[in-house]
Coordinates of C-alpha atoms in Angstrom, one line a residue:
Chain E
M1 CA -2.3 20.9 27.3
S2 CA -0.2 19.4 24.9
V3 CA 3.6 19.6 24.7
R4 CA 5.4 21.9 22.5
L5 CA 8.7 22.3 21.2
I6 CA 10.0 26.0 21.1
I7 CA 12.8 27.0 18.6
H8 CA 14.2 29.8 20.1
R9 CA 17.0 30.1 17.3
A10 CA 16.9 27.9 14.1
G11 CA 20.0 27.4 11.9
P12 CA 19.4 28.2 8.2
G13 CA 18.7 24.3 7.3
L14 CA 16.3 23.3 9.7
S15 CA 12.8 21.5 8.7
V16 CA 10.4 19.0 9.8
Q17 CA 11.2 15.6 8.4
D18 CA 9.6 12.1 8.2
L19 CA 9.9 9.3 5.5
G20 CA 8.1 11.5 3.0
R21 CA 5.0 11.0 0.9
S22 CA 4.4 8.2 -1.5
G23 CA 1.8 8.4 -4.4
Y24 CA 2.2 12.1 -5.5
L25 CA 4.7 11.2 -8.2
V26 CA 2.2 11.5 -10.9
F27 CA 1.4 15.0 -9.7
G28 CA 5.0 16.0 -10.0
L29 CA 5.7 15.8 -6.3
S30 CA 8.7 13.6 -5.4
R31 CA 8.6 11.6 -2.1
G32 CA 11.1 13.6 -0.1
G33 CA 11.6 12.9 3.5
A34 CA 14.6 12.9 5.4
A35 CA 17.9 13.4 3.7
D36 CA 19.3 10.4 5.8
R37 CA 16.4 8.0 6.3
L38 CA 18.8 5.6 8.4
A39 CA 19.1 8.6 10.9
L40 CA 15.1 8.4 11.3
Y41 CA 15.3 4.6 11.9
E42 CA 18.0 5.2 14.4
G43 CA 16.1 7.9 16.2
A44 CA 12.9 5.6 16.3
A45 CA 14.8 2.9 17.9
L46 CA 16.1 5.1 20.4
L47 CA 13.0 6.3 21.5
G48 CA 10.8 3.2 20.6
H49 CA 9.0 5.1 18.1
D50 CA 7.6 4.2 14.5
P51 CA 10.2 5.0 11.9
S52 CA 7.6 7.2 10.2
T53 CA 7.7 9.5 13.1
A54 CA 8.6 13.1 12.3
A55 CA 12.0 14.7 13.7
I56 CA 13.9 17.9 13.2
E57 CA 16.4 17.7 10.4
M58 CA 19.4 20.2 10.8
A59 CA 21.6 20.8 7.8
G60 CA 25.0 21.9 8.9
L61 CA 23.8 23.5 11.9
G62 CA 21.4 23.4 14.8
G63 CA 19.8 25.8 16.9
T64 CA 18.4 26.4 20.5
F65 CA 15.4 24.5 21.7
E66 CA 13.2 24.2 24.7
V67 CA 10.3 21.9 25.6
T68 CA 7.5 22.9 27.8
H69 CA 7.2 19.5 29.5
D70 CA 10.0 17.1 30.2
T71 CA 10.6 15.2 27.2
R72 CA 12.7 12.3 25.9
I73 CA 15.0 13.4 23.1
A74 CA 17.3 11.5 20.7
L75 CA 20.1 12.5 18.7
T76 CA 21.1 11.0 15.3
G77 CA 22.8 11.6 12.0
A78 CA 25.7 14.0 11.7
P79 CA 27.2 14.6 15.4
M80 CA 26.9 18.3 16.5
G81 CA 27.7 19.8 19.7
A82 CA 24.7 19.6 21.9
T83 CA 24.8 21.2 25.3
L84 CA 22.2 21.9 28.0
Q85 CA 21.6 25.5 29.5
D86 CA 23.6 24.3 32.7
G87 CA 26.7 23.2 30.3
T88 CA 26.0 19.5 30.5
V89 CA 27.3 18.1 27.1
L90 CA 24.9 15.4 25.4
R91 CA 26.1 12.8 23.4
W92 CA 25.2 12.1 20.0
N93 CA 23.8 8.8 19.0
A94 CA 21.8 8.6 22.3
S95 CA 18.7 9.3 23.9
H96 CA 18.3 11.8 26.9
L97 CA 15.9 13.5 29.1
L98 CA 15.4 17.2 28.2
P99 CA 13.8 18.7 31.2
A100 CA 11.1 21.4 30.7
G101 CA 12.3 24.9 30.6
V102 CA 15.8 24.1 30.0
Q103 CA 17.5 25.2 26.7
L104 CA 19.2 23.0 24.4
T105 CA 21.8 24.3 22.3
I106 CA 22.9 22.3 19.2
G107 CA 25.8 23.7 17.3
A108 CA 27.7 23.1 14.1
V109 CA 28.2 19.6 12.4
R110 CA 31.6 18.0 13.5
A111 CA 31.5 15.4 10.6
G112 CA 28.7 14.7 8.0
S113 CA 26.0 17.1 6.8
Y114 CA 22.7 16.2 8.4
G115 CA 21.8 16.0 12.0
Y116 CA 18.4 15.0 13.5
L117 CA 16.8 15.9 16.6
H118 CA 14.0 13.5 17.6
L119 CA 11.3 14.2 20.5
G120 CA 9.2 11.7 22.5
G121 CA 5.9 11.4 20.7
G122 CA 7.4 12.8 17.6
I123 CA 6.6 16.2 16.0
A124 CA 2.8 16.4 15.8
S125 CA 2.6 19.2 13.1
E126 CA -0.4 19.2 10.8
L127 CA -0.4 16.4 8.2
Q128 CA -0.1 17.7 4.7
L129 CA -0.7 15.4 1.7
G130 CA -0.3 12.3 4.3
A131 CA 3.0 13.4 5.9
R132 CA 4.9 16.2 7.9
S133 CA 7.8 16.5 5.7
A134 CA 8.7 19.8 4.6
H135 CA 9.3 19.6 0.6
L136 CA 11.1 22.8 0.3
A137 CA 11.8 22.5 -3.4
S138 CA 8.0 22.7 -4.0
G139 CA 7.1 25.0 -1.4
L140 CA 5.1 22.4 0.7
G141 CA 6.1 23.3 4.4
A142 CA 9.0 25.6 5.0
R143 CA 12.2 25.9 6.8
L144 CA 11.9 26.6 10.4
T145 CA 12.5 29.8 11.8
D146 CA 13.4 31.4 15.2
G147 CA 10.5 31.5 17.4
T148 CA 8.7 28.4 15.8
E149 CA 6.8 26.5 18.1
L150 CA 5.6 22.8 17.3
P151 CA 3.3 20.5 18.8
L152 CA 4.6 17.0 20.1
G153 CA 2.6 13.9 20.0
R154 CA 1.9 11.8 23.2
D155 CA 5.0 9.8 24.1
A156 CA 4.2 6.3 25.0
G157 CA 7.2 6.4 27.4
G158 CA 10.3 4.5 27.4
A159 CA 14.1 4.4 28.1
V160 CA 16.6 7.3 28.0
N161 CA 20.4 7.6 28.3
M162 CA 20.8 4.8 26.1
T163 CA 23.0 4.7 23.0
L164 CA 23.1 3.2 19.5
E165 CA 26.4 3.0 17.6
P166 CA 25.6 4.3 14.5
E167 CA 26.3 2.7 10.9
P168 CA 29.5 4.5 9.5
R169 CA 28.2 6.9 6.8
L170 CA 29.7 10.3 7.2
E171 CA 32.9 10.0 5.2
G172 CA 32.0 9.1 1.5
G173 CA 33.3 5.7 0.6
R174 CA 32.1 3.0 -2.0
L175 CA 28.5 3.5 -3.5
R176 CA 26.9 0.3 -5.3
M177 CA 24.7 1.4 -8.0
V178 CA 22.6 -0.7 -10.5
P179 CA 22.0 0.2 -14.1
S180 CA 19.5 2.8 -15.1
L181 CA 17.5 3.6 -18.3
Q182 CA 20.5 5.2 -20.2
T183 CA 23.4 3.1 -18.7
G184 CA 23.7 1.3 -22.0
L185 CA 24.3 4.3 -24.0
F186 CA 27.4 5.2 -22.2
G187 CA 29.0 2.1 -23.4
D188 CA 31.0 -0.4 -21.3
A189 CA 34.3 1.4 -21.7
E190 CA 32.8 4.7 -20.0
V191 CA 30.8 2.5 -17.5
A192 CA 34.2 0.5 -16.4
R193 CA 36.0 4.1 -16.1
F194 CA 33.2 5.4 -14.1
Q195 CA 34.0 2.6 -11.6
E196 CA 37.6 3.3 -11.6
V197 CA 37.5 7.2 -11.3
R198 CA 37.3 8.9 -7.8
F199 CA 34.8 11.5 -7.3
S200 CA 34.9 14.3 -4.6
R201 CA 31.6 15.8 -3.3
D202 CA 31.2 19.4 -4.8
S203 CA 30.1 22.2 -2.6
R204 CA 27.0 22.4 -4.6
A205 CA 24.6 19.9 -2.8
N206 CA 21.1 20.2 -1.0
R207 CA 17.9 17.9 -0.5
M208 CA 17.5 17.8 -4.4
G209 CA 20.9 16.5 -5.3
V210 CA 24.4 16.0 -4.8
R211 CA 27.1 17.0 -7.4
L212 CA 30.3 14.6 -7.6
L213 CA 33.4 16.0 -9.4
P214 CA 35.1 13.2 -11.2
E215 CA 38.9 13.1 -11.1
G216 CA 40.0 13.9 -14.5
Q217 CA 37.7 13.8 -17.6
G218 CA 34.0 13.8 -17.1
F219 CA 31.4 11.7 -18.6
A220 CA 29.6 13.4 -21.1
L221 CA 27.5 11.5 -23.6
E222 CA 27.4 12.1 -27.2
G223 CA 23.9 12.8 -28.0
G224 CA 23.2 12.9 -24.2
L225 CA 21.1 16.1 -24.5
S226 CA 18.4 14.6 -26.9
V227 CA 17.4 11.8 -24.5
L228 CA 13.3 12.3 -24.0
S229 CA 12.4 13.5 -20.8
E230 CA 11.2 10.9 -18.5
V231 CA 10.8 9.9 -14.7
I232 CA 13.7 10.3 -12.3
A233 CA 14.0 9.2 -9.1
P234 CA 16.3 9.6 -5.7
G235 CA 19.4 7.7 -6.4
D236 CA 19.6 8.3 -10.1
I237 CA 22.9 9.6 -11.2
Q238 CA 22.2 12.1 -13.8
V239 CA 25.2 13.1 -16.1
T240 CA 24.7 16.9 -17.0
G241 CA 25.9 18.6 -20.2
D242 CA 29.4 19.1 -18.9
G243 CA 30.1 15.4 -17.9
T244 CA 29.5 16.0 -14.2
P245 CA 27.3 13.3 -12.2
Y246 CA 24.6 14.6 -10.0
V247 CA 23.1 12.1 -7.4
L248 CA 19.4 12.9 -7.1
M249 CA 18.3 13.0 -3.5
S250 CA 14.8 12.8 -1.9
E251 CA 13.5 16.3 -3.0
C252 CA 14.5 15.6 -6.5
Q253 CA 12.3 16.9 -9.3
T254 CA 10.1 14.1 -11.0
T255 CA 11.1 14.3 -14.8
G256 CA 14.4 14.9 -16.3
G257 CA 16.0 14.7 -19.5
Y258 CA 19.7 14.3 -18.8
P259 CA 21.1 10.7 -19.3
R260 CA 21.7 8.4 -16.1
I261 CA 24.5 6.1 -16.0
G262 CA 23.4 4.2 -13.1
S263 CA 21.3 4.4 -9.9
V264 CA 22.6 4.3 -6.4
L265 CA 21.1 1.7 -4.2
P266 CA 18.9 3.1 -1.7
C267 CA 20.9 1.4 1.2
D268 CA 23.8 3.7 0.1
M269 CA 21.9 6.9 0.0
P270 CA 22.5 7.9 3.6
R271 CA 26.2 7.9 2.6
V272 CA 25.5 10.3 -0.3
A273 CA 23.5 12.8 2.0
Q274 CA 25.9 12.9 4.7
A275 CA 29.2 13.4 3.0
Q276 CA 30.8 16.8 3.3
A277 CA 32.3 18.8 0.5
G278 CA 35.6 17.1 -0.5
A279 CA 34.6 13.6 0.6
E280 CA 35.7 11.0 -1.8
F281 CA 33.5 8.4 -3.5
R282 CA 33.9 5.5 -5.7
F283 CA 31.1 3.6 -7.7
T284 CA 30.5 -0.2 -8.0
L285 CA 28.0 -1.5 -10.5
V286 CA 26.3 -4.5 -9.1
S287 CA 23.6 -6.8 -10.6
L288 CA 19.9 -6.6 -9.6
D289 CA 20.3 -9.7 -7.7
E290 CA 23.2 -8.6 -5.6
A291 CA 21.2 -5.5 -5.2
I292 CA 18.3 -7.6 -3.6
E293 CA 20.7 -9.3 -1.4
L294 CA 22.3 -6.0 -0.4
E295 CA 18.9 -4.3 0.3
R296 CA 17.7 -7.5 2.3
R297 CA 20.5 -7.1 4.4
A298 CA 20.0 -3.5 5.1
L299 CA 16.4 -4.3 6.0
A300 CA 17.4 -6.8 8.5
D301 CA 19.9 -4.5 10.0
L302 CA 17.1 -1.8 10.2
E303 CA 14.9 -4.3 12.0
R304 CA 17.9 -5.2 14.5
L305 CA 18.5 -1.6 15.4
P306 CA 16.2 -1.8 18.5
S307 CA 18.2 -4.9 20.0
R308 CA 21.7 -3.0 19.7
L309 CA 20.8 -0.2 21.9
A310 CA 23.3 -0.1 24.9
P311 CA 23.3 1.9 28.2
L312 CA 24.8 5.3 27.8
L313 CA 27.7 5.2 30.1
R314 CA 28.4 8.7 31.4
D315 CA 31.7 10.3 31.7
P316 CA 31.7 12.0 35.3
A317 CA 33.7 14.6 34.2
S318 CA 31.4 15.9 31.9
M319 CA 28.8 16.3 34.6
R320 CA 28.1 19.4 36.5
D321 CA 25.8 17.7 39.1
L322 CA 26.5 14.1 39.7
L323 CA 23.6 13.5 41.7
S324 CA 21.2 14.6 39.3
Y325 CA 22.1 11.6 37.0
Q326 CA 21.7 8.0 36.6
L327 CA 24.9 6.4 35.8
V328 CA 23.6 3.9 33.5
G329 CA 20.6 3.8 31.3
G330 CA 17.5 4.3 33.2
V331 CA 13.8 4.2 32.4
T332 CA 11.2 6.7 32.7
A333 CA 7.6 6.3 32.2
G334 CA 7.1 9.0 29.8
R335 CA 5.3 12.0 30.8
E336 CA 4.0 10.6 33.9
L337 CA 7.0 12.4 35.2
D338 CA 5.4 15.7 34.5
E339 CA 2.6 15.1 37.2
G340 CA 4.9 15.8 40.0
L341 CA 6.4 19.0 38.3
Chain A
M1 CA 13.1 18.5 -21.3
T2 CA 15.2 17.7 -24.3
N3 CA 12.6 15.9 -26.5
S4 CA 11.7 17.0 -29.9
P5 CA 8.0 16.5 -30.3
S6 CA 6.8 15.2 -33.5
S7 CA 3.0 14.2 -34.1
A8 CA 4.0 11.0 -36.0
P9 CA 2.0 8.3 -34.5
V10 CA 3.8 5.0 -33.8
P11 CA 3.1 2.6 -36.5
A12 CA 0.5 0.0 -35.8
G13 CA 2.1 -3.4 -35.3
D14 CA 5.4 -2.0 -34.8
K15 CA 7.0 -4.8 -32.6
Q16 CA 9.7 -2.5 -31.3
W17 CA 7.5 -0.7 -29.0
P18 CA 6.4 -0.8 -26.3
K19 CA 9.8 -1.2 -24.5
V20 CA 10.1 -2.2 -20.6
A21 CA 13.0 -1.8 -18.9
T22 CA 14.1 -1.6 -15.2
A23 CA 15.0 1.7 -13.9
G24 CA 17.1 1.5 -10.9
F25 CA 16.5 -0.8 -8.0
D26 CA 12.9 -0.4 -7.6
G27 CA 11.5 1.0 -10.9
V28 CA 10.0 -0.4 -14.3
V29 CA 9.7 1.9 -17.1
V30 CA 7.4 1.1 -20.1
R31 CA 8.1 3.4 -22.8
F32 CA 5.7 3.6 -25.8
A33 CA 7.8 5.7 -28.3
D34 CA 10.9 7.7 -28.2
S35 CA 9.5 10.9 -29.3
L36 CA 6.4 12.8 -28.4
S37 CA 3.3 11.5 -30.1
E38 CA -0.4 11.8 -29.0
P39 CA -0.9 8.1 -29.4
A40 CA 2.0 7.3 -27.3
N41 CA 0.9 9.8 -24.8
R42 CA -2.5 8.3 -24.5
A43 CA -1.0 4.8 -24.2
A44 CA 1.1 5.9 -21.2
L45 CA -1.9 7.3 -19.3
A46 CA -4.1 4.3 -20.2
F47 CA -1.6 1.8 -19.1
R48 CA -0.9 3.5 -15.9
A49 CA -4.6 3.6 -15.1
A50 CA -4.6 -0.2 -16.1
V51 CA -1.9 -0.8 -13.5
E52 CA -3.6 1.2 -10.8
A53 CA -6.9 -0.8 -11.5
A54 CA -5.0 -4.0 -11.3
G55 CA -4.0 -3.5 -7.6
W56 CA -0.7 -5.4 -7.8
A57 CA 0.4 -5.8 -4.1
A58 CA 4.1 -4.9 -4.9
I59 CA 3.4 -1.6 -6.6
E60 CA 4.3 1.4 -4.4
E61 CA 3.2 4.0 -6.8
T62 CA 2.9 4.9 -10.5
S63 CA 3.3 7.9 -12.7
T64 CA 3.3 8.9 -16.3
S65 CA 6.0 11.0 -18.3
L66 CA 5.2 12.3 -21.8
V67 CA 5.1 8.9 -23.4
S68 CA 6.1 6.4 -20.8
T69 CA 4.6 4.9 -17.5
Y70 CA 6.8 4.3 -14.4
L71 CA 6.1 1.6 -11.7
R72 CA 7.9 1.9 -8.5
F73 CA 7.5 -1.6 -6.7
D74 CA 9.2 -3.6 -3.7
P75 CA 11.8 -5.7 -5.3
L76 CA 12.2 -7.6 -2.0
G77 CA 8.4 -8.6 -2.0
C78 CA 8.4 -9.4 -6.2
A79 CA 11.5 -10.1 -8.2
H80 CA 12.3 -8.0 -10.9
D81 CA 11.6 -10.8 -13.7
A82 CA 8.0 -11.4 -11.9
M83 CA 7.3 -7.7 -12.3
M84 CA 8.8 -7.6 -15.6
A85 CA 6.7 -10.8 -16.8
Q86 CA 3.5 -9.4 -15.0
V87 CA 4.1 -5.8 -17.0
Q88 CA 4.7 -7.8 -20.2
A89 CA 1.4 -9.9 -19.8
L90 CA -0.6 -6.4 -19.0
L91 CA 0.8 -4.9 -22.2
K92 CA -0.5 -7.7 -24.4
T93 CA -4.0 -7.5 -23.2
R94 CA -4.9 -4.7 -25.6
D95 CA -3.6 -1.9 -28.0
W96 CA -2.6 0.8 -25.7
Y97 CA -2.0 3.3 -28.6
D98 CA -5.6 3.1 -29.3
A99 CA -6.8 4.3 -25.8
A100 CA -9.1 7.0 -25.2
L101 CA -8.2 10.1 -23.2
P102 CA -9.0 10.0 -19.6
Q103 CA -12.5 10.8 -18.5
G104 CA -13.6 14.0 -16.9
R105 CA -11.4 16.3 -18.8
R106 CA -11.9 20.0 -18.3
L107 CA -11.2 22.9 -20.4
W108 CA -9.4 25.7 -18.5
R109 CA -9.4 29.3 -19.8
V110 CA -6.4 31.0 -18.0
P111 CA -6.2 35.0 -18.3
T112 CA -2.4 35.8 -19.4
V113 CA -0.4 38.6 -19.9
F114 CA 1.7 38.1 -23.1
G115 CA 4.9 40.0 -23.1
T116 CA 5.4 43.5 -21.3
D117 CA 7.8 43.6 -18.5
L118 CA 6.0 40.8 -16.8
A119 CA 7.0 38.2 -19.6
P120 CA 10.1 39.8 -21.3
Q121 CA 11.0 37.2 -23.7
L122 CA 7.7 37.3 -26.0
E123 CA 9.6 39.4 -28.8
E124 CA 12.6 36.9 -28.8
A125 CA 10.6 33.9 -28.9
A126 CA 8.2 35.4 -31.6
A127 CA 11.3 36.3 -33.5
R128 CA 12.5 32.6 -33.2
A129 CA 9.4 31.4 -34.5
G130 CA 9.6 33.8 -37.5
L131 CA 6.5 35.7 -36.2
T132 CA 5.6 39.2 -35.0
P133 CA 4.8 39.3 -31.2
D134 CA 1.0 39.9 -31.9
E135 CA 1.0 36.9 -34.7
A136 CA 2.7 34.8 -32.0
I137 CA 0.2 35.7 -29.2
Q138 CA -2.7 35.1 -31.7
Q139 CA -1.5 31.6 -32.6
I140 CA -0.8 30.5 -28.9
A141 CA -4.4 32.2 -27.9
Q142 CA -6.0 30.1 -30.7
T143 CA -4.3 26.7 -29.7
Q144 CA -6.3 24.7 -27.5
L145 CA -3.3 23.0 -25.8
R146 CA -3.6 19.6 -23.9
V147 CA -1.8 18.6 -20.6
Q148 CA 0.3 15.8 -21.7
T149 CA 1.9 15.1 -18.6
I150 CA 2.2 16.7 -15.0
G151 CA 5.6 16.8 -13.7
F152 CA 9.2 18.1 -12.8
A153 CA 7.4 20.2 -10.0
P154 CA 4.2 19.8 -8.2
G155 CA 0.9 20.1 -10.5
Q156 CA 3.3 21.6 -13.3
P157 CA 1.8 20.8 -16.9
Y158 CA 3.5 20.1 -20.2
L159 CA 1.1 21.5 -23.0
G160 CA 1.0 20.8 -26.5
E161 CA 1.3 21.0 -29.2
L162 CA 1.8 24.6 -30.5
P163 CA 2.1 25.0 -34.3
P164 CA 5.3 24.0 -36.2
A165 CA 6.8 27.5 -36.1
F166 CA 7.2 27.3 -32.2
D167 CA 9.7 24.4 -32.6
I168 CA 12.2 26.7 -31.2
P169 CA 15.1 25.4 -29.2
R170 CA 15.5 26.2 -25.5
Q171 CA 18.2 28.9 -25.1
T172 CA 21.6 27.7 -24.1
E173 CA 21.8 30.0 -20.9
L174 CA 19.3 29.2 -17.8
T175 CA 17.3 32.3 -16.8
P176 CA 18.0 32.2 -13.1
Q177 CA 14.6 32.8 -12.0
V178 CA 11.1 32.8 -13.5
P179 CA 8.1 33.5 -11.2
E180 CA 5.2 31.1 -10.6
G181 CA 2.5 31.4 -13.1
A182 CA 5.0 32.0 -15.8
V183 CA 4.2 30.8 -19.1
V184 CA 7.4 29.5 -21.0
V185 CA 7.8 28.0 -24.6
A186 CA 10.1 25.7 -26.3
I187 CA 10.0 22.9 -28.8
R188 CA 6.2 23.3 -29.4
Q189 CA 5.3 23.1 -26.0
I190 CA 4.2 25.4 -23.2
V191 CA 5.1 24.9 -19.5
L192 CA 3.1 26.6 -17.0
F193 CA 5.2 27.1 -13.9
S194 CA 3.9 25.8 -10.5
V195 CA 7.1 26.9 -8.5
T196 CA 9.6 29.6 -9.0
T197 CA 12.4 28.1 -10.9
P198 CA 15.3 28.8 -13.1
T199 CA 14.7 27.7 -16.7
G200 CA 16.0 27.3 -20.1
W201 CA 12.8 27.8 -21.8
R202 CA 11.5 31.4 -22.8
H203 CA 9.2 33.5 -20.6
I204 CA 6.4 34.6 -23.1
G205 CA 3.3 35.1 -20.7
Q206 CA 2.4 35.6 -17.0
T207 CA -0.7 34.4 -15.2
R208 CA -2.0 34.2 -11.6
F209 CA -3.1 30.7 -12.0
R210 CA -1.7 28.7 -9.0
L211 CA -1.3 25.0 -9.9
F212 CA -0.1 23.8 -6.4
R213 CA -2.3 24.3 -3.3
P214 CA -0.9 22.1 -0.6
D215 CA -3.7 22.9 1.9
A216 CA -6.6 22.8 -0.7
P217 CA -8.8 19.7 -1.2
E218 CA -7.6 19.5 -4.5
P219 CA -3.8 20.3 -4.1
F220 CA -3.2 19.6 -7.8
V221 CA -5.3 21.5 -10.3
L222 CA -4.5 20.3 -13.8
R223 CA -4.8 16.7 -14.7
P224 CA -3.3 14.9 -17.9
G225 CA -5.9 15.1 -20.6
D226 CA -7.2 18.6 -19.4
E227 CA -7.0 21.5 -22.1
V228 CA -6.0 24.9 -21.7
L229 CA -6.5 28.1 -23.6
F230 CA -4.3 31.0 -22.9
E231 CA -6.4 34.2 -23.0
P232 CA -4.6 37.3 -23.7
I233 CA -5.3 40.0 -21.1
S234 CA -3.9 43.5 -20.4
P235 CA -1.5 44.3 -17.6
E236 CA -4.2 46.3 -16.0
R237 CA -6.6 43.4 -15.9
Y238 CA -3.6 41.3 -14.7
A239 CA -3.1 43.8 -11.8
A240 CA -6.8 43.6 -11.0
L241 CA -6.6 39.8 -10.9
E242 CA -4.4 39.8 -7.7
E243 CA -7.8 39.8 -5.9
A244 CA -9.0 36.9 -7.7
G245 CA -7.5 34.2 -5.4
A246 CA -5.7 30.9 -6.3
D247 CA -7.5 30.6 -9.8
G248 CA -6.2 33.8 -11.0
G249 CA -9.3 34.4 -13.0
A250 CA -9.0 31.0 -14.7
T251 CA -12.5 29.1 -15.2
S252 CA -13.3 25.5 -16.0
E253 CA -15.9 23.5 -17.9
V254 CA -16.1 19.7 -18.6
L255 CA -15.2 18.6 -21.9
A256 CA -17.7 16.4 -23.4

C-alpha cells in the first residue's frame, strides 16, 4: 500500500510543482515549474532528494495535511505558521517527521509569497509530458482542492530535524539583468534611468508574471507596439504599452510582442517570485561574462546546499511532550519505522 | 502580436538577414526578417530542424516564432561567443529562405460557427474589412490558411494569410474572456484559441476543436506547416458536435 498525502483543506493557491518541462516551448508550452526553484533545491537538500522531486507549492496560504504512514517532510520558501494537531510548532526551513494520522496545519505566509511542503519520496502523481508540475495557465494539471489525495514515492530514508539557513530572497532587493532583444531600442539614457529608478512590486502578480511599478515616469517605448511577436522566456522584463515593466515568470506565455528592456538572471528569479506586494526592487545591468560568473557561483551554492545542513535545536518551551522528541537532529531509516506501527 | 504581415519575400542576397542575437542569459534568437513573409517563416522552421538535427550538446530546447528561431542553451557549458559562432556557421551552409515546408503536413477541415451569439464580433470585423458578414465568411472559408507558428499558449496556431481586406487592427480594449476553440482575427491572421483567454483580437467564429490534449498520445494537434479550412456550420450542427469528442468534427488528410 503506497503512502498517501491527504489534503483536508487546501488554500487557494496550492499546486504540485517540480522543475517543470523542457522541450515543449515549440508547442507553445513554457517550462513552468516551481515559482521559487531555489526552494525546491533547499527541500531536496533537507530530505536528500533529487531537486527534480515534486513538492506542494503554496501561494500565500497553506492548508491542512495528513499522511497515511509516518513521513519525513521539509518546509521551505516563504515561511508560514506550521502546527501539528497537538499544538507542536514546526520550524520553517527544516525537516521533520510527520506521524501518520496527525494533521499538519500550515497557515498564511509571514514573509514572501510561495511556501513549499516537501514529502519524503516526493509527490508521485502521474507524469504529464514528463513532469508533475501543474501548468495552471494552460490547464495542464490543476490547483489542489479540499479532499485531494496524492501518492508519495518510496522514501529512501534519511535525517529529520535538520535545518538549512535559507538564502535571503523574500524582501525584494537588487536584480541583475542582461540585455534582451529590444534593450537597444530603449536607448542608453532610458536603460540608465531604468537602473536608477526604484520599483515596487504591484499586487498584480502570479505564476505568469510580476508587475513592477516604477517610481515616477514609466518606460514606454516609442514604436514599441510594432515589435514583431517572437519568443519570450522567464526572466524577460516586458514593458507594456503604459510603460510598466512585467517580469515574466515560469508559466509565462511563449511568444509576445511587447519590447523587453532586459532579462533578469535565473539566479535572481527567486527574489522576484517571493517579493510581496510593495517590496522594492532596483535593477543592475551586467554583461554576459559577469552573468556567467554569477550563475556559476549560484550553481556552486546549490551544489553546496547539502553540506550546509545543521541539526535543528529545538526550543523546549515550544514542545508539548519533551520526551517524544530527540533534542538534536536524529536519523530515521525512512519508512522502516512504519513496520512497528 | 503586433506584427504587420506582408507577403514580400526577403530579397535574395540581402546581407542584412538573417540576424543573430542573444536573448537573455541563455537564449539565442535567429531572425530571418522583421515582418511576416512566407520565405522567412519557412527559413525559421527549417533552421530549427537543422539545429535539432545537429544535436549540439549545449542546446536545451528550440522553438520557432513567425520568422525567427530560438535556441535555449547552457552558457556554463558553452560560452555565448562559441554558441553564436556555431549558429553563424550553420546559417552559412545554405539558403534558408529557399527551404521547403516541413514533411507530413496535413489539411484540417474545422467545422465553425461564424457569428451568432457564439462569436459576437463577426459583424464588427466584417465592417472593418469593408465586407458584409456573408462576404467575410465566404472569403475566410475559401482561404486555405497555414499554421505559421504554434505559440503563446499550448498548441495554439497563428494562421495566415487572409486576403488583404482583413488587415484590420486589433481592438484597443481587451475582451476579458474568449473561450477555448474561438476563432479570432486581426492583421490578416487568424488565431484558434487553445485556452480560454483575454484577447484584443475580434471573436468571429467558434469551434469545438481542442488543440491541447495533455493526456492524449499526441497532446499538441496542429504542427507548423499544417493547413486549415474553416467550414461554416449552423449553430444547430455546432450543438450536435458536443458529442463529437476532442476533434469537434474536424477531419484531416495528409497533404501531398
